[in-house]
Short mmCIF file of C-alpha atoms in Angstrom, two decimals:
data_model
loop_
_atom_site.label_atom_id
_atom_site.label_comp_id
_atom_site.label_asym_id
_atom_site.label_seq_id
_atom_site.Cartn_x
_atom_site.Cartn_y
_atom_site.Cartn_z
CA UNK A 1 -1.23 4.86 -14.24
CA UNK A 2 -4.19 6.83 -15.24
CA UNK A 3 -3.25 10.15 -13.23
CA UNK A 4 -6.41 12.10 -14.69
CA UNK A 5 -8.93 9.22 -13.85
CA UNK A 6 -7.31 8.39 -10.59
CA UNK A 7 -7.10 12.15 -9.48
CA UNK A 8 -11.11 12.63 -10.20
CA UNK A 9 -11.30 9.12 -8.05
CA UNK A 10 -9.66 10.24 -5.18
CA UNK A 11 -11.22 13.84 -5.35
CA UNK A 12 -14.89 12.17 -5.50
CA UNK A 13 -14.34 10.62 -1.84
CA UNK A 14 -15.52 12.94 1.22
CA UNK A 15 -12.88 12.07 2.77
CA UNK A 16 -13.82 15.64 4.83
CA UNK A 17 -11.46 15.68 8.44
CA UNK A 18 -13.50 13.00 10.99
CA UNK A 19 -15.62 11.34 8.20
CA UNK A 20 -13.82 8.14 8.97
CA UNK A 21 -15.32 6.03 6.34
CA UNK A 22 -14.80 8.41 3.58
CA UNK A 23 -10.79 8.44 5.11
CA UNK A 24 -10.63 5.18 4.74
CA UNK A 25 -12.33 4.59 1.35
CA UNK A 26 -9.62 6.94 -0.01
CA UNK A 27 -6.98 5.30 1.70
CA UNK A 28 -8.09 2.40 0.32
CA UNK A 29 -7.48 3.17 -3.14
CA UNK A 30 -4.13 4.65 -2.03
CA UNK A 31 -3.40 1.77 -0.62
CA UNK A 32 -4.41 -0.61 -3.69
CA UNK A 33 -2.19 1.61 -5.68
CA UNK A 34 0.79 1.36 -3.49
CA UNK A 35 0.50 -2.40 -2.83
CA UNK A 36 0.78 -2.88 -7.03
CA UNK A 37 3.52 -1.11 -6.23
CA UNK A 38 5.12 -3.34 -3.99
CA UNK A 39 4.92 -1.88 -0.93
CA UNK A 40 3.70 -3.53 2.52
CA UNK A 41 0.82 -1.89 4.13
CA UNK A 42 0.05 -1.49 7.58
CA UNK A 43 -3.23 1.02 9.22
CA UNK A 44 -3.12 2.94 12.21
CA UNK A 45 -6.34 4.42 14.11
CA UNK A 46 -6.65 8.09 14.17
CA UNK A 47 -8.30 9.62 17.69
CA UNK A 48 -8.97 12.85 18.01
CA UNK A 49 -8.53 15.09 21.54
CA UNK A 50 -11.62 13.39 22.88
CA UNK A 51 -10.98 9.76 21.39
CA UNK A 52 -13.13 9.89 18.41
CA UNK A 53 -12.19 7.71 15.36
CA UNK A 54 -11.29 9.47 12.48
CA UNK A 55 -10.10 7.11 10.45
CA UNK A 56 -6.87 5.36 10.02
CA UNK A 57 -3.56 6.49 9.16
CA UNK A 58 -1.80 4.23 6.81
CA UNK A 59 1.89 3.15 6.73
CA UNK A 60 3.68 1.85 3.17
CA UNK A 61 6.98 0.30 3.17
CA UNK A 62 9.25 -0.70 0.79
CA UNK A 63 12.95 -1.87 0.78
CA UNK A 64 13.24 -3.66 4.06
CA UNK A 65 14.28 -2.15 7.13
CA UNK A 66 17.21 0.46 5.49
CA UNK A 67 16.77 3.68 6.26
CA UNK A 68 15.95 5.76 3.14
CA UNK A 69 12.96 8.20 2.46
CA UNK A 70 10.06 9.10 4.27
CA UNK A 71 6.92 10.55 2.09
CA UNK A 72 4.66 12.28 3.86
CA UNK A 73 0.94 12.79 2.49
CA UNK A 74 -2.45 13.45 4.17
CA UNK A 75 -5.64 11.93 3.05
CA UNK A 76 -8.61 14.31 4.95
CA UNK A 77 -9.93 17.62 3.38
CA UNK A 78 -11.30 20.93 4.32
CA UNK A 79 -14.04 20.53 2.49
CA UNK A 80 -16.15 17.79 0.29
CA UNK A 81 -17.42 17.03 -2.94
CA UNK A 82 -20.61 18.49 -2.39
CA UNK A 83 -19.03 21.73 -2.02
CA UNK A 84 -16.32 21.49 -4.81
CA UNK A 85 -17.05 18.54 -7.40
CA UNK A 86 -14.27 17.70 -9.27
CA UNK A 87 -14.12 19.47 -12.95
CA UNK A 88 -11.47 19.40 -15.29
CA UNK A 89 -10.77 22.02 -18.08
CA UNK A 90 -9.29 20.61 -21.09
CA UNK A 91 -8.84 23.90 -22.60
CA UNK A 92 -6.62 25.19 -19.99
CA UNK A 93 -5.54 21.68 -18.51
CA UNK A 94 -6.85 23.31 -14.50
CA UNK A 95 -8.25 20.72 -12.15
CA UNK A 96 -11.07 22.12 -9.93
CA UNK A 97 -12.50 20.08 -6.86
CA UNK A 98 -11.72 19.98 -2.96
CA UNK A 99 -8.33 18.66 -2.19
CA UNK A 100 -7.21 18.87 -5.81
CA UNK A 101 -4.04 20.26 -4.55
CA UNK A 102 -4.28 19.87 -1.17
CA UNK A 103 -3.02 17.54 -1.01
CA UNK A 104 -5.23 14.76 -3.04
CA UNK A 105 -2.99 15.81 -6.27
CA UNK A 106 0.20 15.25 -4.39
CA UNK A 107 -0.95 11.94 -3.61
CA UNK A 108 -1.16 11.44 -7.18
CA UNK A 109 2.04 13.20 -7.72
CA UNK A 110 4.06 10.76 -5.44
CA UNK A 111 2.16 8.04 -6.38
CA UNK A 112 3.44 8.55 -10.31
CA UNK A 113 6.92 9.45 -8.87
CA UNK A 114 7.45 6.15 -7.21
CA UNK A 115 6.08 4.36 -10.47
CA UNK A 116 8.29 6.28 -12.96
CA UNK A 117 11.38 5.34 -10.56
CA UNK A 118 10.08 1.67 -10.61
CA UNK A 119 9.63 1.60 -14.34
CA UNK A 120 13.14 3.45 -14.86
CA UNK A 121 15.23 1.57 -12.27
CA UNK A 122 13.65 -1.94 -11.86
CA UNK A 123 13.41 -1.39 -8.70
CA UNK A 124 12.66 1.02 -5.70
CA UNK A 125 15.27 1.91 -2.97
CA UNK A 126 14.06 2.31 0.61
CA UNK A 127 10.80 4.33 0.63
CA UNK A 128 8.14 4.59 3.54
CA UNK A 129 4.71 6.66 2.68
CA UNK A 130 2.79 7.82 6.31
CA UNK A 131 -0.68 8.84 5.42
CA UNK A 132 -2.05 11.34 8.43
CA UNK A 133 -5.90 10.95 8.92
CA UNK A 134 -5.99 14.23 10.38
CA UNK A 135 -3.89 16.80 8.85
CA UNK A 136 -6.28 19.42 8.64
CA UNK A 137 -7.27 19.09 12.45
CA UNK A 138 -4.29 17.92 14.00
CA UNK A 139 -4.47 15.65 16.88
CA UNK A 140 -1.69 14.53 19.32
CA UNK A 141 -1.71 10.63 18.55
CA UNK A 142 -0.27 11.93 14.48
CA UNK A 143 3.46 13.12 16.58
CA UNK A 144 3.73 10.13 18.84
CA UNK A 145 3.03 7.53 15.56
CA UNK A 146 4.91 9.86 12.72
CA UNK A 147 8.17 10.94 14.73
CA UNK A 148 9.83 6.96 15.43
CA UNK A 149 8.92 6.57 11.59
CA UNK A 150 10.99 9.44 11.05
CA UNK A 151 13.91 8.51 13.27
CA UNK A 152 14.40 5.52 11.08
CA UNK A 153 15.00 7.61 7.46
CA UNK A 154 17.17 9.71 6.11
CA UNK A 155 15.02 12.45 5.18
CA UNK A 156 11.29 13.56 4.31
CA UNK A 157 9.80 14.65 1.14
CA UNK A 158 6.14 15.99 1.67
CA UNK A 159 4.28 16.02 -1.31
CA UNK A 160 1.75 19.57 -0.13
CA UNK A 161 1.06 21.41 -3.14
CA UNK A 162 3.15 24.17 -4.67
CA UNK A 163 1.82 27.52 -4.97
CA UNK A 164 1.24 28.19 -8.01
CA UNK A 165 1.97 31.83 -8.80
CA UNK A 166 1.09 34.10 -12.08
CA UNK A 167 3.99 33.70 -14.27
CA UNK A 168 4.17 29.87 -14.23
CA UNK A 169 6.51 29.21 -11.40
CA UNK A 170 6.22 27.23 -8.38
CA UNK A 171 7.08 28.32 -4.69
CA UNK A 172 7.08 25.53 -1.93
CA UNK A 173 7.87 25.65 1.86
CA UNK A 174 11.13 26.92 3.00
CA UNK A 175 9.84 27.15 6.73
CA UNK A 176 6.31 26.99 8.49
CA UNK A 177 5.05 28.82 11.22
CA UNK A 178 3.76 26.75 13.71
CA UNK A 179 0.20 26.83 15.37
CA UNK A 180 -0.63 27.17 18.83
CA UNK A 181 -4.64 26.33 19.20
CA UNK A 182 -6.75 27.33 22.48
CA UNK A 183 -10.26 27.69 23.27
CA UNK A 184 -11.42 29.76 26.36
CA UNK A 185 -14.55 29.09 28.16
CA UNK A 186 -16.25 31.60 30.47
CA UNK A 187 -19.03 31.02 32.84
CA UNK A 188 -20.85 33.89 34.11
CA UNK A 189 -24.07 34.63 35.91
CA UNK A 190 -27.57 34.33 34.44
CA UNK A 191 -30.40 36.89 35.06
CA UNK A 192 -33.24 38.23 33.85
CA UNK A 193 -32.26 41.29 31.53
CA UNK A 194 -34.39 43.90 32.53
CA UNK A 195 -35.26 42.73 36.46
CA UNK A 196 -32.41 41.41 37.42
CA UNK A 197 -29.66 43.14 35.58
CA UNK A 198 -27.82 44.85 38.22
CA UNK A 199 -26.71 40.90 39.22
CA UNK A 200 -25.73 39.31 36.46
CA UNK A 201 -22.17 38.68 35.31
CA UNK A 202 -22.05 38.54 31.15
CA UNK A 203 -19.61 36.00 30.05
CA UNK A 204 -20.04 37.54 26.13
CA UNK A 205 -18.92 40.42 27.74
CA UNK A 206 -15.91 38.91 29.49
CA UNK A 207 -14.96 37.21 25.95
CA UNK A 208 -15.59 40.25 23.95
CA UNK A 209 -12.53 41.63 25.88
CA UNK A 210 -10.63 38.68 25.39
CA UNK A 211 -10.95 38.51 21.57
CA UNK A 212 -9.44 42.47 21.99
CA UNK A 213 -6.67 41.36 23.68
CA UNK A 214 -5.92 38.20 21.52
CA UNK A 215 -6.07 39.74 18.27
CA UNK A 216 -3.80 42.94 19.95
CA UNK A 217 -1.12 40.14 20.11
CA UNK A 218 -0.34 39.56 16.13
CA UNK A 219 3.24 41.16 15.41
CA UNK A 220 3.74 41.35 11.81
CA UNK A 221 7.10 42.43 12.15
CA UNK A 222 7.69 39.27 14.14
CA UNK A 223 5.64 36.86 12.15
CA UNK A 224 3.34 36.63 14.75
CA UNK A 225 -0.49 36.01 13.64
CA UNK A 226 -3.33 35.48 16.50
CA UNK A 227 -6.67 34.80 15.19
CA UNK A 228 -10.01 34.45 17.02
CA UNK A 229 -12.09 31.95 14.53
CA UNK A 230 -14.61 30.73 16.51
CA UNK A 231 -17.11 32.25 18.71
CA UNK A 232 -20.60 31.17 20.41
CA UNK A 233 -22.53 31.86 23.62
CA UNK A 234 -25.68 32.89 25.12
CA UNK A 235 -29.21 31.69 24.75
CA UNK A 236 -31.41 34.23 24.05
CA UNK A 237 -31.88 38.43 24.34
CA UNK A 238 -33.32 38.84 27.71
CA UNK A 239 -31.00 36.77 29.82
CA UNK A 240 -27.81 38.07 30.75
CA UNK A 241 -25.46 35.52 29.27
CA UNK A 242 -23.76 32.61 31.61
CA UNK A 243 -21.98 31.13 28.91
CA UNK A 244 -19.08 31.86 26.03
CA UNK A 245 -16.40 30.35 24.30
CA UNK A 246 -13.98 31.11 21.79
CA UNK A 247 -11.70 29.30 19.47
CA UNK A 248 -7.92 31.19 18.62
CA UNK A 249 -4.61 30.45 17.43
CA UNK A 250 -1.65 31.63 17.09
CA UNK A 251 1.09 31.62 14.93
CA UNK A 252 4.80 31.78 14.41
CA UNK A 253 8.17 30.38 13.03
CA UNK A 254 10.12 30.56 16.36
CA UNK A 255 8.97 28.71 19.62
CA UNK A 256 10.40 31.44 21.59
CA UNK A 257 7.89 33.35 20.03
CA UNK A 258 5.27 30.72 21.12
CA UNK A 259 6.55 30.12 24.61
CA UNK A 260 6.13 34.17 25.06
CA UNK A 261 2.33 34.63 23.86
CA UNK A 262 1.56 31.78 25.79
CA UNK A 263 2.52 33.50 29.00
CA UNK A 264 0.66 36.45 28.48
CA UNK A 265 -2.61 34.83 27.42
CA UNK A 266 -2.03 32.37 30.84
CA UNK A 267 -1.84 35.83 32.43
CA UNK A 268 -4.44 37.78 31.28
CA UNK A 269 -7.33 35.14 29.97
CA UNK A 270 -7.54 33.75 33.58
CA UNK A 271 -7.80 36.89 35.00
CA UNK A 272 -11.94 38.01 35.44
CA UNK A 273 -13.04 41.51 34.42
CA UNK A 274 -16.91 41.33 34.11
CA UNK A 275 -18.25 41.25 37.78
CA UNK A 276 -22.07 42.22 38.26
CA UNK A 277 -23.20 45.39 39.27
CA UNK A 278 -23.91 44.61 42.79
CA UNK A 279 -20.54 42.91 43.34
CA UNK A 280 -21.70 39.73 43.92
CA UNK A 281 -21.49 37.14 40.99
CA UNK A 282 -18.03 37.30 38.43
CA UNK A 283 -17.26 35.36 35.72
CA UNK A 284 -14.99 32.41 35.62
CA UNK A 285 -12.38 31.68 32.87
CA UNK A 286 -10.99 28.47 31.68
CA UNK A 287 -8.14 28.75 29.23
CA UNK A 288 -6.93 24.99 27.44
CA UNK A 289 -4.73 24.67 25.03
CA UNK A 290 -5.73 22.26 21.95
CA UNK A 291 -3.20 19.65 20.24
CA UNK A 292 -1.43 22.24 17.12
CA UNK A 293 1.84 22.26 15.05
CA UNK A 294 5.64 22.85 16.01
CA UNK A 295 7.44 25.69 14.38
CA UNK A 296 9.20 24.06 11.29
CA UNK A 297 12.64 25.92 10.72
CA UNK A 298 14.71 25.49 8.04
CA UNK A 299 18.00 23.47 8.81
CA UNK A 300 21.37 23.44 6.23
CA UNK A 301 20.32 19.95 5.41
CA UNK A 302 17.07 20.73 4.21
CA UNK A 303 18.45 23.44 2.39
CA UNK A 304 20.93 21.23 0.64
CA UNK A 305 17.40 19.56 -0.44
CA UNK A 306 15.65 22.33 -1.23
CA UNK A 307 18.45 23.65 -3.84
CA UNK A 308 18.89 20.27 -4.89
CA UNK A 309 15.13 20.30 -5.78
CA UNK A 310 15.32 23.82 -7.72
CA UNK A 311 18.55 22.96 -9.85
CA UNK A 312 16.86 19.52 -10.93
CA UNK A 313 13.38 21.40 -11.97
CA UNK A 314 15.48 24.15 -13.38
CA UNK A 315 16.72 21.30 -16.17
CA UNK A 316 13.68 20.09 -16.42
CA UNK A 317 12.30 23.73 -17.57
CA UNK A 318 10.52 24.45 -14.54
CA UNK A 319 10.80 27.36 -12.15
CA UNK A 320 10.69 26.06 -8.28
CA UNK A 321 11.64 28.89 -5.44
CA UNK A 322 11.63 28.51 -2.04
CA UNK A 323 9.11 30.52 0.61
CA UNK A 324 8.31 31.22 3.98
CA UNK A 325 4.62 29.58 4.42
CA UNK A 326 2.41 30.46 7.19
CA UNK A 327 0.26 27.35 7.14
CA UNK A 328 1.55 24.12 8.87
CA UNK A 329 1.62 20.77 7.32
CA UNK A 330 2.86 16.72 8.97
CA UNK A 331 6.41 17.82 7.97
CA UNK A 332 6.04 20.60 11.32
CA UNK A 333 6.35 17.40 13.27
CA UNK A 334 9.53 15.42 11.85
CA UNK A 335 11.86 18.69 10.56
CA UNK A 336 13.60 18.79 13.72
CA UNK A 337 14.76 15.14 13.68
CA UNK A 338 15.57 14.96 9.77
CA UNK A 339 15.89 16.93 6.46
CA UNK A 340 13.06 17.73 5.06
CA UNK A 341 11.68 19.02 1.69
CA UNK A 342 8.30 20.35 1.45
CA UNK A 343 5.85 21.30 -1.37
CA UNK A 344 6.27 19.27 -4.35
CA UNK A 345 2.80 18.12 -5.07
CA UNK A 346 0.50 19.46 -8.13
CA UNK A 347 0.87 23.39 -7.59
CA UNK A 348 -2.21 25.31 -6.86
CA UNK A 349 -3.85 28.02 -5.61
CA UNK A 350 -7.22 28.64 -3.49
CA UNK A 351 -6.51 25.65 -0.99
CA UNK A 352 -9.57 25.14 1.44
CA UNK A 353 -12.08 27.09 -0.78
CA UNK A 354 -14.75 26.02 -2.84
CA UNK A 355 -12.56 27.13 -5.85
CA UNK A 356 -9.37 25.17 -5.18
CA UNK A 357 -7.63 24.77 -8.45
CA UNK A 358 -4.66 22.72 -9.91
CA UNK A 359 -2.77 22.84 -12.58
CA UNK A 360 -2.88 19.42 -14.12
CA UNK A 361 -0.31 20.04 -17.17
CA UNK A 362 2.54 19.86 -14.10
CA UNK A 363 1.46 16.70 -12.97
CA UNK A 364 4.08 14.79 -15.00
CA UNK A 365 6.61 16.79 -14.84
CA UNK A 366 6.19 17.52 -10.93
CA UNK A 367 6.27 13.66 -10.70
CA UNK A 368 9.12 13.18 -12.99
CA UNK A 369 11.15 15.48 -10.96
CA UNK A 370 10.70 14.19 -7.55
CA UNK A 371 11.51 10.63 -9.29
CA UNK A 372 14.99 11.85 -10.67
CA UNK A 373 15.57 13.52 -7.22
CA UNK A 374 14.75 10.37 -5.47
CA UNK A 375 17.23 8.20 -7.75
CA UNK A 376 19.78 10.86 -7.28
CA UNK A 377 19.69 10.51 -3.80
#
């Protein structure tokens, strides 16, 4: 396998979250490279929260029905080629492009892992590969297809990217908070701005002090992150505003955590502030919550993994420590019903940026690891 040439491949396809044909053009070759492979291939469509089709996620199975490991992968991207071509440095052996680490080089990674085992065995044990469409946007139909796959292994290697960190080593994912997504929608009362002011109720207003309140929630001594990332409303200067909406999340490692900032936002972003002057028009709130991640907490069985994991990369010369990671990933919906071990793709840095890098001198050697801690299972 040509890891370089099938890297730049893969890299080359928007395959951009909801750009269904780019999705599936990638998971095409994915799937090409898996079926040489010997695995039997089976496509799932991907909806999101308002039953668009983004794509399809793909299911590889080899081994028969004997429960064994569960890959996990995603196929979309943050951002495209047009953004981030792919570029590599032969000099200092860095891969540059959008999803170059995340998680296009994992792909690659796994893919190389299950043909060293192949070549070095004869054969491959038990191994099923779930492909998520929609990773980067998560939707609900990804826990309801992923989680019976899941009940039927042993445990789950996801092949996210390591971060790569300045002196050469490699963290990957101990835990992972979990994400929370909402959007709040305010209608208020539209007037003239100067005529009519006294009677108009400003929803910008109303989710200007919403945003306050939001972002007061992060807790850093809890781990708790809120974040306001999307904001629109209004139409133009001289009209008081009946429309605004925001887009916020919020994060943490324990749903306790979770279950308590979602009480307080049901509390106080239904409650109206902004009523007009003359006491006769308010705003109205809507608060929804949007499909996110569960909290991903480490278990003693995953640990056994993860140490597993650094003791075979510490023969093999390479430095791989466990971390706390704050973004989510496909294993936030399986770690509860099996071990898990997350983060052993090509290790990176700059993931969703226009300067995403790799380092592509650990491809065989990330690959070569995962295959001897496959076989030693």
């Amino acid at each position: 396998m040509d890891t370089l040439k099938l890297l730049e491949e893969l890299v080359g396809i928007d395959s951009c979250t909801g750009n269904a044909d780019g999705v599936n053009r990638a998971n095409n070759l994915v799937r090409e490279q898996l079926e040489a492979l010997g695995f039997s291939c089976e496509e799932t469509p991907a909806k999101s929260d308002k039953d668009d089709y983004l794509g399809n996620n793909l299911l590889a199975q080899t081994g028969g029905d004997a429960p064994g490991t569960l890959m996990l992968c995603h196929i979309d991207t943050v951002l495209g080629p047009d953004v981030a071509p792919f570029r590599f440095d032969n000099e200092s052996g860095m891969v540059y492009g959008a999803g170059v680490a995340d998680m296009k080089g994992g792909i690659v990674v796994m893919l190389r892992a299950l043909e060293l085992l192949k070549e070095q065995s004869g054969s491959l044990p038990p191994v099923t590969v779930a492909l998520n469409a929609s990773e980067e946007t998560p939707v609900p139909s990804f826990a309801s297809w992923i989680r019976p796959v899941a009940e039927k292994n042993l445990r789950a290697l996801n092949f996210e990217p390591g971060i790569l960190q300045d002196d050469g080593s490699v963290t990957f994912a101990k835990a992972r908070k979990g994400i929370n997504r909402y959007f709040l929608t305010c209608r208020g009362y539209s007037t003239h701005a100067g005529n009519f002011h006294y009677s108009g109720a400003n929803a910008i207003r109303e989710i200007a002090r919403k945003v306050e309140f939001i972002e007061s929630l992060t807790d850093y001594e809890r781990d708790i992150t809120t974040n306001a990332g999307r904001i629109s409303g209004g139409k133009t200067y001289n009209q008081i505003a009946d429309f605004a909406e925001i887009e916020f999340e919020v994060r943490s490692f324990k749903p306790e955590y979770h279950a308590e900032i979602d009480k307080l936002l049901r509390e106080y972003c239904t409650e109206t502030s902004v009523v007009s002057h003359d006491g006769k028009n308010k705003c109205v709130l809507e608060l929804r919550k949007h499909a996110g991640f569960p909290g991903f907490e480490q278990t003693p069985a995953s640990k056994l993994l993860n140490d597993k994991y650094t003791s075979l990369a510490a023969n093999a010369g390479h430095t791989a420590n466990e971390a706390l990671r704050g973004g989510a990933s496909d294993s936030n919906f399986v770690a509860d019903l099996l071990p898990v071990l997350d983060g052993i793709g090509l290790p990176g840095r700059k993931f969703h940026n226009p300067g995403e890098e790799a380092d592509f001198k650990l491809m065989d050697k990330a690959a070569q690891i995962a295959a001897d801690f496959i076989a030693e299972l």
